[in-house]
CSV table of C-alpha atoms (C1' of nucleotides) in Angstrom, one decimal:
chain,number,residue,atom,x,y,z
M,1,MET,CA,4.6,11.8,18.8
M,2,ARG,CA,1.9,13.7,16.9
M,3,ASP,CA,3.6,17.0,17.7
M,4,ALA,CA,7.2,16.3,18.3
M,5,PRO,CA,8.8,17.8,21.4
M,6,THR,CA,11.4,19.8,19.6
M,7,ALA,CA,11.4,22.1,16.7
M,8,LYS,CA,13.9,20.0,14.8
M,9,GLY,CA,11.7,17.0,15.3
M,10,ARG,CA,8.7,18.8,13.9
M,11,ALA,CA,10.6,19.9,10.9
M,12,THR,CA,11.8,16.4,10.2
M,13,ARG,CA,8.3,15.1,10.5
M,14,ALA,CA,7.0,17.7,8.1
M,15,ARG,CA,9.8,17.0,5.7
M,16,ILE,CA,8.8,13.3,5.7
M,17,VAL,CA,5.2,14.0,5.0
M,18,GLU,CA,5.9,16.4,2.2
M,19,GLY,CA,8.5,14.2,0.6
M,20,ALA,CA,6.3,11.2,0.9
M,21,ALA,CA,3.5,13.1,-0.7
M,22,GLY,CA,5.7,13.8,-3.7
M,23,VAL,CA,6.8,10.3,-4.1
M,24,LEU,CA,3.3,9.0,-3.8
M,25,ARG,CA,2.0,11.4,-6.5
M,26,GLU,CA,4.7,10.3,-8.9
M,27,GLN,CA,4.7,6.5,-8.3
M,28,GLY,CA,1.3,5.8,-6.8
M,29,VAL,CA,0.8,4.1,-3.5
M,30,THR,CA,1.2,0.6,-4.7
M,31,PHE,CA,4.6,1.1,-6.1
M,32,THR,CA,6.0,3.2,-3.3
M,33,THR,CA,8.1,1.6,-0.6
M,34,LEU,CA,9.4,3.1,2.6
M,35,ASP,CA,12.8,3.0,1.1
M,36,ASP,CA,11.7,5.3,-1.7
M,37,ILE,CA,10.4,7.8,0.9
M,38,ARG,CA,13.6,7.3,2.9
M,39,ALA,CA,15.7,8.2,-0.1
M,40,ARG,CA,13.6,11.2,-1.2
M,41,THR,CA,13.5,12.7,2.3
M,42,GLY,CA,17.0,11.9,3.3
M,43,THR,CA,16.0,10.0,6.4
M,44,SER,CA,16.7,6.7,8.0
M,45,LYS,CA,14.3,3.8,8.7
M,46,SER,CA,14.3,4.5,12.3
M,47,GLN,CA,13.2,8.1,11.8
M,48,LEU,CA,10.2,6.9,9.8
M,49,PHE,CA,9.1,4.7,12.6
M,50,HIS,CA,10.1,7.2,15.2
M,51,TYR,CA,7.6,9.8,13.9
M,52,PHE,CA,5.1,7.3,12.7
M,53,PRO,CA,5.2,4.5,15.3
M,54,GLU,CA,2.3,2.6,13.7
M,55,GLY,CA,4.2,2.3,10.5
M,56,LYS,CA,3.3,2.9,6.9
M,57,ASP,CA,-0.4,3.2,7.4
M,58,GLU,CA,0.0,6.0,9.8
M,59,LEU,CA,2.3,7.8,7.5
M,60,LEU,CA,0.0,7.3,4.6
M,61,LEU,CA,-2.8,8.7,6.6
M,62,ALA,CA,-0.8,11.8,7.4
M,63,VAL,CA,-0.1,12.3,3.8
M,64,ALA,CA,-3.7,11.9,3.0
M,65,GLN,CA,-4.6,14.7,5.4
M,66,PHE,CA,-1.8,16.8,4.0
M,67,GLU,CA,-3.1,16.4,0.5
M,68,ALA,CA,-6.7,17.0,1.5
M,69,ASP,CA,-5.8,20.3,3.1
M,70,ARG,CA,-4.1,21.3,-0.1
M,71,VAL,CA,-7.1,20.7,-2.2
M,72,LEU,CA,-9.2,23.4,-0.7
M,73,ALA,CA,-6.2,25.7,-0.1
M,74,ASP,CA,-5.4,25.6,-3.8
M,75,GLN,CA,-8.8,26.9,-4.7
M,76,GLN,CA,-8.6,29.9,-2.5
M,77,PRO,CA,-9.2,32.7,-2.3
M,78,HIS,CA,-11.7,32.2,-5.1
M,79,LEU,CA,-13.7,29.4,-3.6
M,80,GLY,CA,-14.2,31.5,-0.5
M,81,CYS,CA,-16.1,34.3,-2.1
M,82,LEU,CA,-18.2,33.0,-5.0
M,83,ASP,CA,-20.5,36.0,-5.0
M,84,SER,CA,-20.4,37.2,-8.6
M,85,TRP,CA,-20.3,35.6,-12.0
M,86,GLU,CA,-16.8,36.8,-12.4
M,87,SER,CA,-15.6,35.1,-9.3
M,88,TRP,CA,-17.2,31.9,-10.4
M,89,ARG,CA,-15.4,32.1,-13.7
M,90,LYS,CA,-12.1,32.7,-12.0
M,91,TRP,CA,-12.6,29.8,-9.6
M,92,ARG,CA,-13.6,27.5,-12.5
M,93,ASP,CA,-10.3,28.4,-14.3
M,94,VAL,CA,-8.3,27.7,-11.2
M,95,VAL,CA,-9.8,24.3,-10.8
M,96,VAL,CA,-9.3,23.3,-14.4
M,97,GLU,CA,-5.8,24.6,-14.3
M,98,ARG,CA,-4.9,22.9,-11.1
M,99,TYR,CA,-6.1,19.5,-12.2
M,100,GLU,CA,-4.7,19.8,-15.7
M,101,ARG,CA,-1.3,20.5,-14.2
M,102,GLN,CA,-1.7,17.6,-11.8
M,103,GLY,CA,-2.3,15.4,-14.8
M,104,ASP,CA,-2.7,11.7,-14.1
M,105,GLN,CA,-1.4,11.9,-10.6
M,106,CYS,CA,-4.1,11.2,-8.2
M,107,PRO,CA,-2.9,12.0,-4.7
M,108,LEU,CA,-6.0,11.3,-2.8
M,109,GLY,CA,-8.1,8.8,-4.8
M,110,SER,CA,-5.5,6.1,-4.7
M,111,LEU,CA,-4.5,6.9,-1.2
M,112,PHE,CA,-7.8,6.3,0.3
M,113,LEU,CA,-8.4,3.2,-1.7
M,114,GLN,CA,-5.3,1.7,-0.2
M,115,VAL,CA,-5.7,2.9,3.3
M,116,GLY,CA,-9.5,3.0,3.4
M,117,ARG,CA,-9.8,-0.7,4.0
M,118,SER,CA,-7.5,-1.0,6.9
M,119,ARG,CA,-7.9,2.3,8.6
M,120,THR,CA,-11.3,4.0,8.8
M,121,GLY,CA,-9.5,7.3,9.3
M,122,ALA,CA,-8.9,7.7,5.5
M,123,ARG,CA,-12.6,7.7,4.7
M,124,ALA,CA,-13.2,10.3,7.3
M,125,ILE,CA,-10.6,12.5,5.8
M,126,VAL,CA,-12.1,12.3,2.3
M,127,ALA,CA,-15.7,12.6,3.7
M,128,GLU,CA,-14.8,15.7,5.6
M,129,LEU,CA,-13.1,17.2,2.5
M,130,MET,CA,-16.2,16.6,0.5
M,131,ARG,CA,-18.3,18.2,3.1
M,132,GLN,CA,-16.3,21.4,3.3
M,133,TRP,CA,-16.0,21.6,-0.4
M,134,GLN,CA,-19.7,21.3,-1.0
M,135,ALA,CA,-20.4,23.7,1.8
M,136,GLN,CA,-18.4,26.4,0.2
M,137,LEU,CA,-20.0,25.8,-3.2
M,138,ALA,CA,-23.4,26.0,-1.5
M,139,ASP,CA,-22.3,29.3,0.2
M,140,GLY,CA,-21.4,30.7,-3.2
M,141,MET,CA,-24.8,29.8,-4.6
M,142,ARG,CA,-26.6,31.4,-1.8
M,143,ALA,CA,-24.5,34.5,-2.3
M,144,LEU,CA,-25.7,34.6,-5.8
M,145,GLN,CA,-29.2,34.2,-4.6
M,146,ALA,CA,-28.7,37.0,-2.1
M,147,GLY,CA,-27.5,39.2,-4.9
M,148,GLY,CA,-30.5,38.4,-7.0
M,149,LEU,CA,-28.3,36.8,-9.6
M,150,VAL,CA,-29.9,33.3,-9.2
M,151,SER,CA,-33.5,32.3,-8.6
M,152,PRO,CA,-34.3,31.9,-4.9
M,153,ALA,CA,-36.2,28.7,-5.9
M,154,LEU,CA,-32.9,27.0,-6.7
M,155,ASP,CA,-32.3,23.9,-4.6
M,156,VAL,CA,-28.9,24.8,-3.4
M,157,GLU,CA,-28.1,21.6,-1.6
M,158,ARG,CA,-28.8,19.5,-4.7
M,159,ALA,CA,-27.1,21.8,-7.1
M,160,SER,CA,-24.0,22.0,-5.0
M,161,ALA,CA,-24.0,18.2,-4.6
M,162,ALA,CA,-24.3,17.8,-8.4
M,163,LEU,CA,-21.5,20.2,-9.1
M,164,LEU,CA,-19.2,18.5,-6.6
M,165,ALA,CA,-20.0,15.2,-8.2
M,166,GLY,CA,-19.3,16.6,-11.6
M,167,ILE,CA,-15.9,17.8,-10.5
M,168,GLN,CA,-14.9,14.6,-8.9
M,169,GLY,CA,-16.0,12.6,-11.9
M,170,GLY,CA,-14.3,15.0,-14.3
M,171,VAL,CA,-11.1,14.6,-12.4
M,172,SER,CA,-11.3,10.9,-12.2
M,173,ILE,CA,-12.1,10.6,-15.9
M,174,MET,CA,-9.1,12.7,-16.6
M,175,MET,CA,-7.0,10.3,-14.6
M,176,SER,CA,-7.8,7.5,-17.0
M,177,THR,CA,-8.0,9.4,-20.3
M,178,GLY,CA,-5.6,12.3,-19.7
M,179,ASP,CA,-8.3,14.5,-21.2
M,180,SER,CA,-9.9,17.4,-19.2
M,181,THR,CA,-13.0,17.6,-21.5
M,182,HIS,CA,-15.3,16.1,-19.0
M,183,LEU,CA,-14.1,18.2,-16.1
M,184,ARG,CA,-14.7,21.4,-18.2
M,185,ALA,CA,-18.1,20.1,-19.4
M,186,ALA,CA,-19.2,19.4,-15.8
M,187,LEU,CA,-18.1,22.8,-14.5
M,188,ASP,CA,-19.5,24.8,-17.4
M,189,ASP,CA,-22.7,22.9,-17.6
M,190,CYS,CA,-23.4,23.4,-13.9
M,191,ILE,CA,-22.5,27.1,-13.9
M,192,GLU,CA,-24.5,27.7,-17.0
M,193,ARG,CA,-27.5,26.2,-15.3
M,194,LEU,CA,-27.1,28.6,-12.4
M,195,ARG,CA,-27.1,31.4,-14.9
M,196,ALA,CA,-30.2,30.1,-16.6
M,197,SER,CA,-32.0,30.0,-13.3
M,198,ALA,CA,-31.6,33.8,-13.0
M,199,GLY,CA,-33.2,36.4,-15.1
M,200,ASP,CA,-31.0,37.0,-18.1
M,201,ARG,CA,-29.4,40.2,-17.0
M,202,ASP,CA,-25.7,40.4,-16.2
M,203,ARG,CA,-24.6,37.6,-18.5
M,204,THR,CA,-20.9,38.5,-18.2
X,1,MET,CA,-3.7,-19.1,-24.4
X,2,ARG,CA,-6.2,-16.3,-24.8
X,3,ASP,CA,-8.8,-18.8,-26.0
X,4,ALA,CA,-7.9,-22.2,-24.5
X,5,PRO,CA,-7.9,-25.1,-26.8
X,6,THR,CA,-10.5,-27.2,-25.0
X,7,ALA,CA,-13.9,-26.4,-23.6
X,8,LYS,CA,-12.7,-27.4,-20.1
X,9,GLY,CA,-9.9,-25.0,-20.3
X,10,ARG,CA,-12.1,-22.2,-21.3
X,11,ALA,CA,-14.4,-22.9,-18.5
X,12,THR,CA,-11.6,-22.9,-16.0
X,13,ARG,CA,-10.3,-19.6,-17.3
X,14,ALA,CA,-13.7,-18.1,-17.0
X,15,ARG,CA,-14.1,-19.4,-13.5
X,16,ILE,CA,-10.8,-17.8,-12.5
X,17,VAL,CA,-11.7,-14.4,-13.9
X,18,GLU,CA,-15.1,-14.4,-12.3
X,19,GLY,CA,-13.8,-15.6,-9.0
X,20,ALA,CA,-11.0,-13.2,-9.0
X,21,ALA,CA,-13.4,-10.4,-9.7
X,22,GLY,CA,-15.4,-11.4,-6.6
X,23,VAL,CA,-12.3,-11.4,-4.4
X,24,LEU,CA,-11.1,-8.2,-5.8
X,25,ARG,CA,-14.4,-6.5,-5.1
X,26,GLU,CA,-14.4,-7.6,-1.6
X,27,GLN,CA,-10.8,-7.0,-0.6
X,28,GLY,CA,-9.5,-4.5,-3.1
X,29,VAL,CA,-6.5,-5.1,-5.3
X,30,THR,CA,-3.9,-4.2,-2.7
X,31,PHE,CA,-5.0,-6.8,-0.3
X,32,THR,CA,-5.6,-9.6,-2.7
X,33,THR,CA,-3.0,-12.3,-3.3
X,34,LEU,CA,-2.9,-15.0,-5.9
X,35,ASP,CA,-3.5,-17.4,-3.0
X,36,ASP,CA,-6.8,-15.8,-2.2
X,37,ILE,CA,-7.9,-16.2,-5.8
X,38,ARG,CA,-6.6,-19.7,-5.8
X,39,ALA,CA,-8.6,-20.5,-2.7
X,40,ARG,CA,-11.8,-18.9,-4.0
X,41,THR,CA,-11.7,-20.5,-7.4
X,42,GLY,CA,-10.5,-23.9,-6.3
X,43,THR,CA,-7.5,-23.9,-8.6
X,44,SER,CA,-3.8,-24.4,-8.2
X,45,LYS,CA,-1.0,-22.1,-8.7
X,46,SER,CA,0.0,-23.7,-11.9
X,47,GLN,CA,-3.4,-23.2,-13.4
X,48,LEU,CA,-3.3,-19.5,-12.7
X,49,PHE,CA,0.0,-19.2,-14.6
X,50,HIS,CA,-1.2,-21.7,-17.2
X,51,TYR,CA,-4.0,-19.4,-18.3
X,52,PHE,CA,-2.3,-16.1,-17.5
X,53,PRO,CA,1.3,-16.7,-18.4
X,54,GLU,CA,2.4,-13.2,-17.8
X,55,GLY,CA,1.2,-13.4,-14.2
X,56,LYS,CA,-0.9,-11.3,-12.0
X,57,ASP,CA,-1.0,-8.2,-14.2
X,58,GLU,CA,-2.5,-10.2,-17.0
X,59,LEU,CA,-5.1,-11.7,-14.8
X,60,LEU,CA,-5.9,-8.3,-13.3
X,61,LEU,CA,-6.3,-6.9,-16.8
X,62,ALA,CA,-8.7,-9.7,-17.7
X,63,VAL,CA,-10.8,-8.9,-14.6
X,64,ALA,CA,-10.8,-5.2,-15.5
X,65,GLN,CA,-12.2,-6.1,-18.9
X,66,PHE,CA,-14.7,-8.4,-17.4
X,67,GLU,CA,-15.9,-5.7,-15.0
X,68,ALA,CA,-16.0,-3.1,-17.7
X,69,ASP,CA,-18.2,-5.2,-19.8
X,70,ARG,CA,-20.6,-5.6,-16.9
X,71,VAL,CA,-20.9,-1.9,-16.3
X,72,LEU,CA,-22.8,-1.3,-19.6
X,73,ALA,CA,-24.5,-4.6,-19.6
X,74,ASP,CA,-26.1,-3.9,-16.3
X,75,GLN,CA,-27.7,-0.7,-17.6
X,76,GLN,CA,-29.3,-2.4,-20.5
X,77,PRO,CA,-31.8,-2.5,-22.0
X,78,HIS,CA,-32.6,1.0,-20.7
X,79,LEU,CA,-29.3,2.7,-21.7
X,80,GLY,CA,-29.9,1.5,-25.2
X,81,CYS,CA,-33.1,3.3,-25.8
X,82,LEU,CA,-33.3,6.5,-24.0
X,83,ASP,CA,-36.0,8.0,-26.2
X,84,SER,CA,-38.6,9.1,-23.7
X,85,TRP,CA,-38.7,10.7,-20.3
X,86,GLU,CA,-40.0,7.5,-19.0
X,87,SER,CA,-37.1,5.5,-20.3
X,88,TRP,CA,-34.6,8.1,-18.8
X,89,ARG,CA,-36.3,7.7,-15.4
X,90,LYS,CA,-36.1,4.0,-15.5
X,91,TRP,CA,-32.4,4.1,-16.5
X,92,ARG,CA,-31.7,6.6,-13.7
X,93,ASP,CA,-33.3,4.2,-11.2
X,94,VAL,CA,-31.3,1.3,-12.5
X,95,VAL,CA,-28.0,3.2,-12.2
X,96,VAL,CA,-28.8,4.3,-8.7
X,97,GLU,CA,-29.9,0.9,-7.6
X,98,ARG,CA,-26.9,-0.8,-9.2
X,99,TYR,CA,-24.4,1.3,-7.5
X,100,GLU,CA,-26.1,1.4,-4.1
X,101,ARG,CA,-26.1,-2.3,-4.1
X,102,GLN,CA,-22.5,-2.3,-5.0
X,103,GLY,CA,-21.8,-0.1,-2.0
X,104,ASP,CA,-18.3,0.6,-1.3
X,105,GLN,CA,-16.8,-2.0,-3.6
X,106,CYS,CA,-15.1,-0.3,-6.5
X,107,PRO,CA,-14.3,-3.0,-9.0
X,108,LEU,CA,-12.8,-0.7,-11.6
X,109,GLY,CA,-11.5,2.4,-10.0
X,110,SER,CA,-9.0,0.6,-7.8
X,111,LEU,CA,-8.1,-1.9,-10.5
X,112,PHE,CA,-7.0,0.6,-13.0
X,113,LEU,CA,-5.1,2.5,-10.5
X,114,GLN,CA,-3.0,-0.5,-9.7
X,115,VAL,CA,-2.6,-1.8,-13.2
X,116,GLY,CA,-2.6,1.5,-14.9
X,117,ARG,CA,1.0,2.3,-14.1
X,118,SER,CA,2.5,-0.9,-15.3
X,119,ARG,CA,0.3,-1.8,-18.2
X,120,THR,CA,-1.1,0.8,-20.4
X,121,GLY,CA,-3.9,-1.7,-21.3
X,122,ALA,CA,-5.9,-0.8,-18.3
X,123,ARG,CA,-6.2,2.8,-19.2
X,124,ALA,CA,-7.4,1.8,-22.6
X,125,ILE,CA,-10.1,-0.4,-21.1
X,126,VAL,CA,-11.4,2.4,-18.9
X,127,ALA,CA,-11.2,5.0,-21.7
X,128,GLU,CA,-13.1,2.8,-24.1
X,129,LEU,CA,-15.8,2.2,-21.4
X,130,MET,CA,-16.2,5.9,-20.9
X,131,ARG,CA,-16.4,6.5,-24.7
X,132,GLN,CA,-19.1,3.9,-25.2
X,133,TRP,CA,-21.0,5.1,-22.1
X,134,GLN,CA,-21.0,8.7,-23.2
X,135,ALA,CA,-21.9,7.8,-26.7
X,136,GLN,CA,-25.0,6.0,-25.6
X,137,LEU,CA,-26.0,8.9,-23.4
X,138,ALA,CA,-25.5,11.2,-26.3
X,139,ASP,CA,-27.6,9.0,-28.5
X,140,GLY,CA,-30.4,9.2,-25.9
X,141,MET,CA,-30.2,13.0,-25.9
X,142,ARG,CA,-30.4,13.1,-29.7
X,143,ALA,CA,-33.4,10.8,-29.6
X,144,LEU,CA,-35.1,13.3,-27.3
X,145,GLN,CA,-34.2,16.0,-29.7
X,146,ALA,CA,-35.6,14.0,-32.6
X,147,GLY,CA,-38.9,13.6,-30.7
X,148,GLY,CA,-39.1,17.3,-30.0
X,149,LEU,CA,-38.7,16.7,-26.3
X,150,VAL,CA,-35.5,18.6,-26.0
X,151,SER,CA,-34.3,21.8,-27.7
X,152,PRO,CA,-32.3,21.2,-30.9
X,153,ALA,CA,-29.9,23.9,-29.6
X,154,LEU,CA,-28.7,21.6,-26.8
X,155,ASP,CA,-25.0,20.9,-26.9
X,156,VAL,CA,-25.3,17.2,-26.8
X,157,GLU,CA,-21.6,16.5,-26.6
X,158,ARG,CA,-21.1,18.7,-23.6
X,159,ALA,CA,-24.3,17.7,-21.8
X,160,SER,CA,-23.4,14.0,-22.1
X,161,ALA,CA,-19.9,14.6,-21.0
X,162,ALA,CA,-21.2,16.5,-18.0
X,163,LEU,CA,-23.7,13.8,-17.1
X,164,LEU,CA,-21.0,11.1,-17.4
X,165,ALA,CA,-18.8,13.1,-15.1
X,166,GLY,CA,-21.5,13.5,-12.6
X,167,ILE,CA,-22.2,9.8,-12.5
X,168,GLN,CA,-18.5,9.0,-12.1
X,169,GLY,CA,-18.1,11.5,-9.4
X,170,GLY,CA,-21.3,10.5,-7.6
X,171,VAL,CA,-20.1,6.9,-7.5
X,172,SER,CA,-16.7,7.7,-6.3
X,173,ILE,CA,-18.0,10.0,-3.6
X,174,MET,CA,-20.3,7.2,-2.6
X,175,MET,CA,-17.2,5.0,-2.2
X,176,SER,CA,-15.8,7.2,0.5
X,177,THR,CA,-18.9,8.4,2.2
X,178,GLY,CA,-21.3,5.4,1.7
X,179,ASP,CA,-24.0,7.9,0.7
X,180,SER,CA,-25.6,8.1,-2.7
X,181,THR,CA,-26.9,11.6,-2.3
X,182,HIS,CA,-24.4,13.0,-4.8
X,183,LEU,CA,-25.0,10.4,-7.4
X,184,ARG,CA,-28.7,11.1,-7.3
X,185,ALA,CA,-28.2,14.8,-7.3
X,186,ALA,CA,-26.0,14.6,-10.4
X,187,LEU,CA,-28.4,12.4,-12.3
X,188,ASP,CA,-31.5,14.3,-11.3
X,189,ASP,CA,-29.9,17.7,-11.9
X,190,CYS,CA,-28.7,16.8,-15.4
X,191,ILE,CA,-32.0,15.2,-16.4
X,192,GLU,CA,-33.9,18.1,-15.1
X,193,ARG,CA,-31.8,20.4,-17.2
X,194,LEU,CA,-32.7,18.4,-20.3
X,195,ARG,CA,-36.3,18.8,-19.4
X,196,ALA,CA,-35.9,22.5,-18.9
X,197,SER,CA,-34.4,22.9,-22.3
X,198,ALA,CA,-37.6,21.6,-23.9
X,199,GLY,CA,-40.9,23.3,-24.0
X,200,ASP,CA,-42.8,22.5,-20.8
X,201,ARG,CA,-45.1,20.0,-22.3
X,202,ASP,CA,-44.9,16.3,-21.4
X,203,ARG,CA,-43.4,16.7,-18.0
X,204,THR,CA,-44.1,13.1,-16.9
L,1,DA,C1',30.3,20.3,32.1
L,2,DG,C1',27.0,16.7,32.8
L,3,DC,C1',22.6,14.4,32.6
L,4,DA,C1',18.3,13.2,30.4
L,5,DC,C1',15.9,13.0,26.4
L,6,DT,C1',15.3,13.3,21.5
L,7,DT,C1',17.0,12.3,17.1
L,8,DT,C1',19.5,9.7,13.9
L,9,DG,C1',22.0,5.7,11.4
L,10,DG,C1',21.8,1.5,9.5
L,11,DA,C1',22.4,-3.5,10.0
L,12,DC,C1',19.3,-7.3,10.7
L,13,DT,C1',15.2,-10.2,10.9
L,14,DT,C1',11.0,-12.0,9.2
L,15,DG,C1',7.2,-13.2,6.6
L,16,DC,C1',4.8,-12.9,2.6
L,17,DC,C1',3.8,-13.5,-2.1
L,18,DG,C1',4.7,-13.8,-7.0
L,19,DG,C1',6.7,-16.9,-9.9
L,20,DT,C1',9.0,-21.5,-11.3
L,21,DC,C1',9.1,-26.4,-11.9
L,22,DC,C1',8.1,-31.0,-12.5
L,23,DA,C1',5.3,-34.9,-11.7
L,24,DT,C1',0.7,-36.7,-12.4
L,25,DT,C1',-3.8,-37.0,-14.2
L,26,DT,C1',-7.2,-36.1,-17.7
L,27,DC,C1',-8.6,-35.2,-22.3
L,28,DT,C1',-8.8,-35.8,-27.5
L,29,DG,C1',-8.3,-37.7,-32.0
L,30,DG,C1',-7.3,-41.5,-34.7
D,1,DC,C1',-6.5,-48.2,-26.8
D,2,DC,C1',-2.6,-45.4,-27.4
D,3,DA,C1',0.2,-41.3,-28.2
D,4,DG,C1',0.5,-36.6,-27.5
D,5,DA,C1',-1.3,-32.5,-25.8
D,6,DA,C1',-3.8,-30.1,-22.3
D,7,DA,C1',-4.9,-29.5,-17.5
D,8,DT,C1',-3.9,-29.9,-12.7
D,9,DG,C1',-1.5,-30.4,-8.1
D,10,DG,C1',1.5,-28.6,-5.1
D,11,DA,C1',6.3,-28.3,-3.3
D,12,DC,C1',9.8,-25.0,-3.7
D,13,DC,C1',12.5,-20.7,-4.5
D,14,DG,C1',14.0,-16.0,-4.2
D,15,DG,C1',13.5,-11.4,-3.5
D,16,DC,C1',11.6,-7.6,-1.6
D,17,DA,C1',9.9,-4.6,1.7
D,18,DA,C1',7.9,-3.7,6.4
D,19,DG,C1',9.3,-3.6,10.8
D,20,DT,C1',12.9,-4.2,14.9
D,21,DC,C1',16.8,-3.0,17.5
D,22,DC,C1',20.7,-1.0,19.5
D,23,DA,C1',24.3,2.0,19.4
D,24,DA,C1',25.8,6.7,18.4
D,25,DA,C1',25.2,11.6,17.9
D,26,DG,C1',23.0,15.7,18.9
D,27,DT,C1',20.2,19.0,21.9
D,28,DG,C1',18.8,21.6,25.8
D,29,DC,C1',18.6,22.6,30.6
D,30,DT,C1',20.7,23.6,35.1
DNA sequence: AGCACTTTGGACTTGCCGGTCCATTTCTGG
DNA sequence: CCAGAAATGGACCGGCAAGTCCAAAGTGCT
């Protein structure tokens, strides 16, 4: 049932996932029932179980994957070519803007907390997301190094890990406080350190 | 009922909170029922509602407060006197050790996600925890400044916000990946930057 | 058109779990 | 030792939400 036989089926499945993602963002996993999803997506109970035979968990997992894909996509094209200070700045702005708009809705955090226990799949999704995210940050740092904008002595692995951690923490703090100060601080602090590790030329 | 009339009552209430905290860590909020808590704490249903008349939410909130108090307490006495590089190092080790031991059990994160929607109280607890935590980090940085170990030009507010974000993110990444690399990276990176902002003397 | 398969509708079942209630026991103060 | 309050035990209730099932409608292929 992963890929439905007919086009109509595939469309319905996609509609369910997308609609479910919306409901989940608004209400949180805990307070979302299959009936809510049914109502939002204009489907019947049997459809839900037709496309997700293993029930709610399977659907939640599909939504988690859907959201995870969006996280990186939303940062493109900037995340993909972090080879100048200007591109880093733009990327930073996109990240801040995206998460501020999202506000206190945490599509992934809560999802994997719920599903994580029962299905190991959820952890894998998040872990893979983190891996790719960090890899792209590391690529960007190496691009700066290649351009002579950052010291070759910089420990790229560690710096990218720290930056990723800062983002995650910034976002999760924003979830509880509604304030993006920490996210901004983490991003700016890390980027500024990259700058400091260069010579002082090209401070744009 | 906040503070029970008799000593026995107070003891029971405390036993419930503590036991509930244990169950919640192990199973997560979603999969924990009042019966689980009842079993663990050797109490009866009526006791639960006797001490927490508003039901599960009230109990969850009490546990959240209990856990929040522990977070800072576990970092003492180091967090309280971050006035030398040595004390920062010790504190860093304590944080890493504490969260590695905790592993993938997230006492607070999941709690406030659940309760946060229904009761605003949970957010307040987390927000207050973050405030105090960051304040103590900022104090530590100012102590370093006072001792001439760190440049007076350092933006303490931003640096402490970034550090806190890094810790939070490091911990939450560890929740999904089981790996403390990011937490360590965030701590070490931030502390190293503090060092770099000083003159180079006293690099112990 | 006709057959097989997919998709859809929605009533129904089932079990769980938060919450209620009252009876009983244990404390405490005088 | 006694009254009144606090603490405890546990049976019971009611609602909700996940999951089942079968019949009906649509779809595509020959």
